[in-house]
Short mmCIF file of C-alpha atoms in Angstrom, two decimals:
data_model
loop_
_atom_site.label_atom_id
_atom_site.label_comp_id
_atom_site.label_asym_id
_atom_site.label_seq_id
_atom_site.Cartn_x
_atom_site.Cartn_y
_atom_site.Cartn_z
CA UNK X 221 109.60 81.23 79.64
CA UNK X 222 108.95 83.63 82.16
CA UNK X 223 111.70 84.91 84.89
CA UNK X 224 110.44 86.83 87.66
CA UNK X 225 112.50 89.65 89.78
CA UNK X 226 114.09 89.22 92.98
CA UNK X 227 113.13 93.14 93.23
CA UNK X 228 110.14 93.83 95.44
CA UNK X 229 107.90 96.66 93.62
CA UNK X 230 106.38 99.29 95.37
CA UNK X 231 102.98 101.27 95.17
CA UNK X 232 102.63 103.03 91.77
CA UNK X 233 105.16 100.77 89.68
CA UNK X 234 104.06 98.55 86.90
CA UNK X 235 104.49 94.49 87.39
CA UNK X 236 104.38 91.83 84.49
CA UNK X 237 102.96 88.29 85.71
CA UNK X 238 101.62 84.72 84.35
CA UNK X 239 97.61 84.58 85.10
CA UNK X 240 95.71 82.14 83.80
CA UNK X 241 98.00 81.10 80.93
CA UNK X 242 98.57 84.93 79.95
CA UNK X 243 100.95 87.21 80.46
CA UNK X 244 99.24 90.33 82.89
CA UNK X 245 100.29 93.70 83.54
CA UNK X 246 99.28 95.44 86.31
CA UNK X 247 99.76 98.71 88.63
CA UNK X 248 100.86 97.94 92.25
CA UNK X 249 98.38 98.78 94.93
CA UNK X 250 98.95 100.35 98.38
CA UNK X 251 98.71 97.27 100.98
CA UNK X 252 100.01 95.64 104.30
CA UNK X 253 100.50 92.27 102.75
CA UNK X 254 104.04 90.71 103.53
CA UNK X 255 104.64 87.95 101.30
CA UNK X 256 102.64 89.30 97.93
CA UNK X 257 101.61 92.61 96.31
CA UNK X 258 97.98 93.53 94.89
CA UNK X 259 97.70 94.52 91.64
CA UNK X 260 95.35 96.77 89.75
CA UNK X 261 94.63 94.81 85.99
CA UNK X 262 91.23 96.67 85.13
CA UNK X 263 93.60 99.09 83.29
CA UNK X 264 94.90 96.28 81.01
CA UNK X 265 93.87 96.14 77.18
CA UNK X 266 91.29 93.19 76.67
CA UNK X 267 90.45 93.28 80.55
CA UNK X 268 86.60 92.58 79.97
CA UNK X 269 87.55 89.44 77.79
CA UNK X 270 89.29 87.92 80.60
CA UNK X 271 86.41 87.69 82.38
CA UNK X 272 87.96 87.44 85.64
CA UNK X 273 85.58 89.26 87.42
CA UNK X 274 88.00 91.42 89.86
CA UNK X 275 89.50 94.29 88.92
CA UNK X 276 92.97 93.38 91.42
CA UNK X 277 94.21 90.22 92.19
CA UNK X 278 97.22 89.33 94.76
CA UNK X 279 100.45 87.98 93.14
CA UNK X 280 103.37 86.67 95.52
CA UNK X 281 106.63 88.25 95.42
CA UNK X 282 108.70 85.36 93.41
CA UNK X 283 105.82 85.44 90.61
CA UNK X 284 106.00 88.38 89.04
CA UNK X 285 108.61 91.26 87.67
CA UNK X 286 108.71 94.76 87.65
CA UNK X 287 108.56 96.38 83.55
CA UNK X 288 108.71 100.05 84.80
CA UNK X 289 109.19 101.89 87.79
CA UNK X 290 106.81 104.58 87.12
CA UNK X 291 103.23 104.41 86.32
CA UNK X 292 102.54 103.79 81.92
CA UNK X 293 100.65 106.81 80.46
CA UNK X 294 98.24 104.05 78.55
CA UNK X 295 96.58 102.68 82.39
CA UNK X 296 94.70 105.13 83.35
CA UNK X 297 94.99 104.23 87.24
CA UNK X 298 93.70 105.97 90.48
CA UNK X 299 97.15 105.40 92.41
CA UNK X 300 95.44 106.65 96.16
CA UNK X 301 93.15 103.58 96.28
CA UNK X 302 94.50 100.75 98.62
CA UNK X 303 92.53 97.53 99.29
CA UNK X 304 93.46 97.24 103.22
CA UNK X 305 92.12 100.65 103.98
#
């Protein structure tokens, strides 16, 4: 069963989260939201099978957890690109 963090992540650190049935990693985003985080998942292994046609999606703070605090060498992630502008 997954347990998410009470910890809120922050730009640049990578979050584990239930999407779809599957367990998702993902880099955090730059953003303004509030009440969720965006998350970078075109990085992930198998990305193209998922066939979920975006490359982030927007995942609210109790849903997810953070697995490390700095950026895995295996994404290969622009961290300067926010989705707010």
């Amino acid at each position: 069963m997954f347990k998410p963090d009470r910890k809120k992540a922050k730009p640049g650190e990578i979050v584990e989260f239930e999407m779809g049935g599957m367990l998702v990693k993902g880099e955090v985003l730059p953003s303004k939201t509030k009440n969720s985080i965006i998350v970078d998942i075109s990085a992930i292994k198998g990305y193209e099978k998922m066939n979920y046609g975006y490359p982030n999606t927007v995942v609210n703070h109790k849903k997810y957890r953070i697995v490390d605090e700095m950026p895995d060498e295996n994404l290969n992630v622009n961290h300067m690109r926010s989705v707010m502008g």
